[in-house]
Amino acid sequence: MRRLVTGFSSMTLLVLGALGRSPSLKAHVEPEVARLATAGDAALVEATDRLMAERRLWLDLDLTLARIARRMGVPAKALSGAINRVKGENVSGVNNSWRIAEACRLMQARASVTEARLGAEFTTKSNFNRDCLRVGEMAPKDWLNRGS
């Protein structure tokens, strides 16, 4: 009986884990998040994206929600909520997405994976690999080799 319960529990965890990584499940969740966002949220996130792109703030290793909010002249809680509702992730995730985009740009310009990681201000290889998989859905080396 104990083996049956353990086996069932293990299978349930495997199935739930697989469902969590399923793109089709993600497609059903994201519109729900987007519906909760207001036009004001979208405008605030758009302004944040413009600031991030123009000033390349994502290269600042000490960048925090509070620092971004202060530069924009908005409350940190309002900025955080808008980003969560519009993008479905937190400020740290958005910042790392900008860093991954920079790393991909560097690799496209023929930088090595290590050069791209350091150029995008990822201090640890494990964080870089994890975020590259999260954002680009492939390992950095695979991304670099896809153009070959």
Coordinates of N, CA and C in Angstrom, one line a residue:
M1 N 0.8 -1.2 0.0 CA 0.0 0.0 0.0 C 0.9 1.3 0.0
R2 N 1.9 1.3 0.8 CA 2.8 2.4 0.9 C 3.5 2.7 -0.4
R3 N 3.9 1.6 -1.2 CA 4.5 1.8 -2.5 C 3.5 2.4 -3.5
L4 N 2.3 2.0 -3.4 CA 1.2 2.5 -4.3 C 1.0 4.0 -4.0
V5 N 0.9 4.4 -2.8 CA 0.7 5.8 -2.5 C 2.0 6.6 -2.9
T6 N 3.2 6.1 -2.6 CA 4.4 6.8 -3.0 C 4.5 6.9 -4.6
G7 N 4.1 5.8 -5.3 CA 4.2 5.9 -6.7 C 3.2 6.9 -7.3
F8 N 2.0 6.9 -6.7 CA 0.9 7.8 -7.2 C 1.3 9.2 -6.9
S9 N 1.9 9.5 -5.8 CA 2.4 10.8 -5.4 C 3.5 11.3 -6.4
S10 N 4.4 10.4 -6.7 CA 5.5 10.7 -7.6 C 5.0 11.0 -9.0
M11 N 4.0 10.2 -9.5 CA 3.5 10.5 -10.8 C 2.7 11.8 -10.8
T12 N 2.0 12.1 -9.8 CA 1.2 13.3 -9.7 C 2.2 14.5 -9.8
L13 N 3.3 14.5 -9.1 CA 4.2 15.6 -9.1 C 4.9 15.7 -10.5
L14 N 5.2 14.6 -11.1 CA 5.7 14.7 -12.5 C 4.7 15.3 -13.5
V15 N 3.5 14.9 -13.4 CA 2.5 15.4 -14.3 C 2.3 16.9 -14.0
L16 N 2.2 17.3 -12.8 CA 2.0 18.7 -12.4 C 3.2 19.6 -12.9
G17 N 4.4 19.0 -12.8 CA 5.6 19.7 -13.2 C 5.6 19.8 -14.7
A18 N 5.2 18.8 -15.4 CA 5.1 18.9 -16.9 C 4.1 19.9 -17.3
L19 N 2.9 19.9 -16.7 CA 1.9 20.9 -17.0 C 2.4 22.3 -16.8
G20 N 3.1 22.5 -15.7 CA 3.6 23.9 -15.4 C 4.6 24.4 -16.5
R21 N 5.2 23.5 -17.2 CA 6.1 23.9 -18.3 C 5.4 24.0 -19.6
S22 N 4.2 23.6 -19.7 CA 3.4 23.5 -20.9 C 3.1 24.9 -21.5
P23 N 3.5 25.1 -22.8 CA 3.2 26.4 -23.4 C 1.7 26.6 -23.6
S24 N 1.0 25.6 -23.8 CA -0.5 25.7 -23.9 C -1.1 26.2 -22.6
L25 N -0.6 25.7 -21.5 CA -1.2 26.2 -20.2 C -0.8 27.6 -20.0
K26 N 0.4 28.0 -20.4 CA 0.9 29.4 -20.2 C 0.0 30.3 -21.0
A27 N -0.4 29.9 -22.2 CA -1.2 30.7 -23.1 C -2.6 31.0 -22.5
H28 N -3.1 30.1 -21.6 CA -4.4 30.3 -21.0 C -4.2 31.2 -19.8
V29 N -3.1 31.3 -19.2 CA -2.9 32.1 -18.0 C -2.6 33.5 -18.3
E30 N -1.8 33.8 -19.3 CA -1.4 35.1 -19.7 C -2.5 36.1 -20.0
P31 N -3.5 35.7 -20.8 CA -4.6 36.6 -21.1 C -5.4 37.0 -19.9
E32 N -5.5 36.1 -18.9 CA -6.2 36.5 -17.6 C -5.4 37.6 -16.9
V33 N -4.1 37.5 -16.9 CA -3.3 38.5 -16.3 C -3.4 39.8 -17.0
A34 N -3.4 39.8 -18.4 CA -3.5 41.0 -19.2 C -4.8 41.7 -19.0
R35 N -5.9 40.9 -18.8 CA -7.2 41.5 -18.6 C -7.3 42.3 -17.3
L36 N -6.5 42.0 -16.3 CA -6.6 42.8 -15.1 C -5.8 44.1 -15.2
A37 N -5.0 44.2 -16.2 CA -4.2 45.5 -16.3 C -5.1 46.6 -16.9
T38 N -4.8 47.8 -16.4 CA -5.5 49.0 -16.9 C -4.7 49.7 -18.0
A39 N -5.3 50.7 -18.6 CA -4.6 51.5 -19.6 C -3.5 52.2 -18.9
G40 N -3.7 52.7 -17.7 CA -2.7 53.4 -16.9 C -1.5 52.4 -16.6
D41 N -1.8 51.2 -16.3 CA -0.7 50.2 -16.1 C 0.1 50.1 -17.4
A42 N -0.6 49.9 -18.5 CA 0.1 49.8 -19.8 C 1.0 51.0 -20.1
A43 N 0.5 52.2 -19.8 CA 1.2 53.4 -20.1 C 2.5 53.5 -19.2
L44 N 2.3 53.1 -17.9 CA 3.4 53.1 -17.0 C 4.5 52.1 -17.4
V45 N 4.1 50.9 -17.8 CA 5.1 49.9 -18.2 C 5.7 50.4 -19.5
E46 N 5.0 51.0 -20.4 CA 5.6 51.5 -21.7 C 6.7 52.5 -21.4
A47 N 6.3 53.4 -20.4 CA 7.3 54.5 -20.0 C 8.5 53.8 -19.4
T48 N 8.3 52.8 -18.6 CA 9.4 52.1 -17.9 C 10.3 51.5 -19.0
D49 N 9.7 50.8 -20.0 CA 10.5 50.2 -21.0 C 11.3 51.2 -21.8
R50 N 10.7 52.3 -22.1 CA 11.4 53.4 -22.8 C 12.6 53.9 -22.0
L51 N 12.4 54.1 -20.7 CA 13.5 54.5 -19.8 C 14.6 53.4 -19.7
M52 N 14.2 52.2 -19.6 CA 15.2 51.1 -19.6 C 16.0 51.1 -20.9
A53 N 15.3 51.2 -22.0 CA 16.0 51.1 -23.3 C 16.9 52.3 -23.5
E54 N 16.4 53.5 -23.2 CA 17.2 54.7 -23.4 C 18.4 54.9 -22.5
R55 N 18.2 54.5 -21.3 CA 19.3 54.7 -20.3 C 20.1 53.4 -20.0
R56 N 19.6 52.3 -20.6 CA 20.3 51.0 -20.4 C 20.4 50.7 -18.9
L57 N 19.3 51.0 -18.1 CA 19.4 50.8 -16.7 C 19.6 49.4 -16.2
W58 N 19.3 48.4 -17.1 CA 19.4 47.0 -16.7 C 20.9 46.6 -16.6
L59 N 21.8 47.5 -17.0 CA 23.2 47.2 -16.8 C 23.7 47.6 -15.4
D60 N 22.9 48.3 -14.7 CA 23.3 48.7 -13.3 C 23.0 47.5 -12.4
L61 N 24.1 47.0 -11.8 CA 24.0 45.8 -10.9 C 23.2 46.1 -9.6
D62 N 23.1 47.4 -9.3 CA 22.4 47.8 -8.1 C 21.0 48.3 -8.3
L63 N 20.5 48.0 -9.5 CA 19.2 48.4 -9.9 C 18.1 47.7 -9.1
T64 N 17.2 48.5 -8.5 CA 16.1 48.0 -7.7 C 14.8 48.6 -8.2
L65 N 13.7 48.1 -7.7 CA 12.4 48.6 -8.0 C 12.3 50.1 -7.5
A66 N 12.8 50.3 -6.3 CA 12.8 51.6 -5.7 C 13.6 52.6 -6.5
R67 N 14.7 52.2 -7.1 CA 15.5 53.2 -7.9 C 14.8 53.5 -9.2
I68 N 14.2 52.5 -9.8 CA 13.4 52.7 -11.1 C 12.3 53.7 -10.8
A69 N 11.5 53.4 -9.8 CA 10.3 54.2 -9.4 C 10.7 55.6 -9.1
R70 N 11.8 55.8 -8.4 CA 12.3 57.1 -8.1 C 12.6 57.9 -9.4
R71 N 13.3 57.2 -10.3 CA 13.7 57.9 -11.6 C 12.4 58.3 -12.4
M72 N 11.4 57.5 -12.2 CA 10.1 57.8 -12.9 C 9.2 58.7 -12.2
G73 N 9.5 58.9 -10.9 CA 8.6 59.8 -10.1 C 7.3 59.1 -9.8
V74 N 7.3 57.8 -9.6 CA 6.0 57.1 -9.2 C 6.3 56.2 -8.0
P75 N 5.2 55.9 -7.3 CA 5.4 55.0 -6.1 C 5.9 53.6 -6.6
A76 N 6.8 53.0 -5.8 CA 7.3 51.7 -6.1 C 6.2 50.7 -6.2
K77 N 5.2 50.8 -5.3 CA 4.2 49.8 -5.3 C 3.3 49.9 -6.5
A78 N 3.1 51.1 -7.0 CA 2.3 51.3 -8.3 C 3.0 50.7 -9.5
L79 N 4.4 50.9 -9.5 CA 5.2 50.4 -10.6 C 5.2 48.9 -10.6
S80 N 5.4 48.4 -9.4 CA 5.5 46.9 -9.3 C 4.2 46.3 -9.7
G81 N 3.1 46.8 -9.2 CA 1.8 46.3 -9.6 C 1.5 46.3 -11.1
A82 N 1.9 47.4 -11.7 CA 1.6 47.6 -13.1 C 2.5 46.6 -13.9
I83 N 3.7 46.4 -13.5 CA 4.6 45.4 -14.2 C 4.0 44.0 -14.1
N84 N 3.6 43.7 -12.8 CA 3.1 42.4 -12.6 C 1.8 42.1 -13.4
R85 N 0.9 43.1 -13.5 CA -0.3 42.9 -14.2 C -0.1 42.9 -15.7
V86 N 0.8 43.7 -16.3 CA 1.0 43.8 -17.7 C 1.9 42.7 -18.2
K87 N 3.0 42.4 -17.5 CA 4.0 41.5 -18.0 C 3.9 40.1 -17.3
G88 N 3.1 40.0 -16.2 CA 3.0 38.8 -15.6 C 4.3 38.3 -14.9
E89 N 5.1 39.2 -14.5 CA 6.4 38.9 -13.8 C 6.8 40.1 -13.0
N90 N 7.8 39.9 -12.1 CA 8.2 41.0 -11.2 C 9.3 41.8 -11.9
V91 N 9.7 42.9 -11.2 CA 10.7 43.8 -11.8 C 12.0 43.1 -12.1
S92 N 12.4 42.2 -11.2 CA 13.7 41.5 -11.3 C 13.6 40.7 -12.6
G93 N 12.5 40.0 -12.8 CA 12.4 39.2 -14.0 C 12.4 40.0 -15.3
V94 N 11.8 41.2 -15.2 CA 11.8 42.1 -16.4 C 13.2 42.6 -16.6
N95 N 13.9 43.0 -15.6 CA 15.3 43.4 -15.7 C 16.2 42.3 -16.3
N96 N 16.0 41.1 -15.8 CA 16.8 40.0 -16.4 C 16.5 39.7 -17.8
S97 N 15.2 40.0 -18.2 CA 14.9 39.8 -19.6 C 15.6 40.8 -20.5
W98 N 15.8 42.0 -20.0 CA 16.5 43.0 -20.7 C 18.0 42.6 -20.9
R99 N 18.5 42.0 -19.8 CA 19.9 41.5 -19.8 C 20.1 40.4 -20.8
I100 N 19.1 39.5 -20.8 CA 19.2 38.4 -21.8 C 19.1 38.9 -23.2
A101 N 18.3 39.9 -23.4 CA 18.2 40.4 -24.8 C 19.5 41.0 -25.2
E102 N 20.2 41.7 -24.3 CA 21.6 42.2 -24.5 C 22.5 41.1 -24.8
A103 N 22.5 40.0 -24.0 CA 23.4 38.9 -24.2 C 23.2 38.3 -25.6
C104 N 21.9 38.1 -26.0 CA 21.6 37.6 -27.3 C 22.1 38.5 -28.4
R105 N 22.0 39.8 -28.2 CA 22.5 40.8 -29.2 C 24.0 40.6 -29.3
L106 N 24.7 40.5 -28.2 CA 26.1 40.3 -28.2 C 26.5 39.0 -28.9
M107 N 25.8 37.9 -28.6 CA 26.1 36.6 -29.3 C 25.9 36.7 -30.8
Q108 N 24.8 37.4 -31.1 CA 24.5 37.6 -32.6 C 25.7 38.4 -33.2
A109 N 26.4 39.2 -32.5 CA 27.5 40.0 -33.0 C 28.8 39.2 -32.8
R110 N 28.7 37.9 -32.6 CA 29.8 36.9 -32.5 C 30.6 36.9 -31.2
A111 N 30.0 37.4 -30.1 CA 30.6 37.3 -28.8 C 30.5 35.9 -28.4
S112 N 31.4 35.4 -27.5 CA 31.3 34.1 -26.9 C 30.2 34.1 -25.9
V113 N 29.8 33.0 -25.4 CA 28.8 32.9 -24.4 C 29.3 33.6 -23.1
T114 N 30.5 33.4 -22.8 CA 31.1 34.1 -21.6 C 31.1 35.6 -21.8
E115 N 31.6 36.1 -22.9 CA 31.6 37.5 -23.2 C 30.2 38.1 -23.2
A116 N 29.2 37.4 -23.7 CA 27.9 37.9 -23.7 C 27.3 37.9 -22.3
R117 N 27.6 36.9 -21.5 CA 27.1 36.9 -20.1 C 27.7 38.1 -19.3
L118 N 29.0 38.3 -19.4 CA 29.7 39.4 -18.7 C 29.2 40.8 -19.3
G119 N 29.0 40.8 -20.6 CA 28.6 42.1 -21.2 C 27.2 42.5 -20.8
A120 N 26.4 41.5 -20.5 CA 25.0 41.7 -20.0 C 24.9 41.9 -18.5
E121 N 26.1 41.9 -17.9 CA 26.2 42.1 -16.4 C 25.6 40.9 -15.6
F122 N 25.6 39.7 -16.1 CA 25.3 38.5 -15.3 C 26.6 38.1 -14.6
T123 N 26.5 38.2 -13.3 CA 27.7 37.9 -12.5 C 27.9 36.4 -12.3
T124 N 26.9 35.6 -12.4 CA 27.0 34.1 -12.2 C 26.5 33.4 -13.4
K125 N 27.2 32.3 -13.8 CA 26.9 31.5 -14.9 C 25.5 30.9 -14.7
S126 N 25.2 30.4 -13.5 CA 24.0 29.7 -13.2 C 22.8 30.6 -13.4
N127 N 22.8 31.9 -13.0 CA 21.7 32.8 -13.2 C 21.5 33.1 -14.6
F128 N 22.6 33.3 -15.4 CA 22.6 33.5 -16.8 C 21.9 32.4 -17.5
N129 N 22.4 31.1 -17.2 CA 21.8 30.0 -17.9 C 20.3 29.8 -17.6
R130 N 19.9 30.0 -16.3 CA 18.5 29.9 -15.9 C 17.7 30.9 -16.6
D131 N 18.1 32.2 -16.6 CA 17.3 33.2 -17.2 C 17.3 33.1 -18.8
C132 N 18.3 32.6 -19.3 CA 18.3 32.4 -20.8 C 17.3 31.3 -21.1
L133 N 17.2 30.3 -20.3 CA 16.2 29.2 -20.5 C 14.8 29.8 -20.3
R134 N 14.6 30.6 -19.3 CA 13.3 31.2 -19.0 C 12.9 32.1 -20.1
V135 N 13.7 33.0 -20.6 CA 13.4 34.0 -21.6 C 13.4 33.5 -23.0
G136 N 14.5 32.9 -23.3 CA 14.7 32.4 -24.7 C 14.4 31.0 -24.9
E137 N 14.0 30.3 -23.9 CA 13.6 28.9 -23.9 C 14.7 27.9 -24.6
M138 N 16.0 28.4 -24.4 CA 17.1 27.5 -24.8 C 18.3 27.9 -24.1
A139 N 19.3 27.0 -23.9 CA 20.5 27.3 -23.3 C 21.3 28.3 -24.1
P140 N 22.2 29.1 -23.5 CA 23.0 30.1 -24.2 C 23.8 29.5 -25.3
K141 N 24.4 28.3 -25.1 CA 25.2 27.7 -26.1 C 24.4 27.3 -27.3
D142 N 23.2 26.8 -27.0 CA 22.3 26.4 -28.1 C 21.8 27.6 -28.9
W143 N 21.6 28.7 -28.2 CA 21.2 30.0 -28.9 C 22.3 30.4 -29.8
L144 N 23.5 30.4 -29.3 CA 24.7 30.8 -30.1 C 24.9 29.9 -31.3
N145 N 24.7 28.6 -31.1 CA 24.9 27.7 -32.2 C 23.8 27.6 -33.2
R146 N 22.6 28.2 -32.9 CA 21.5 28.1 -33.8 C 21.7 28.8 -35.1
G147 N 22.5 29.8 -35.1 CA 22.9 30.6 -36.3 C 23.9 30.0 -37.1
S148 N 24.6 28.9 -36.6 CA 25.7 28.3 -37.3 C 25.1 27.4 -38.4

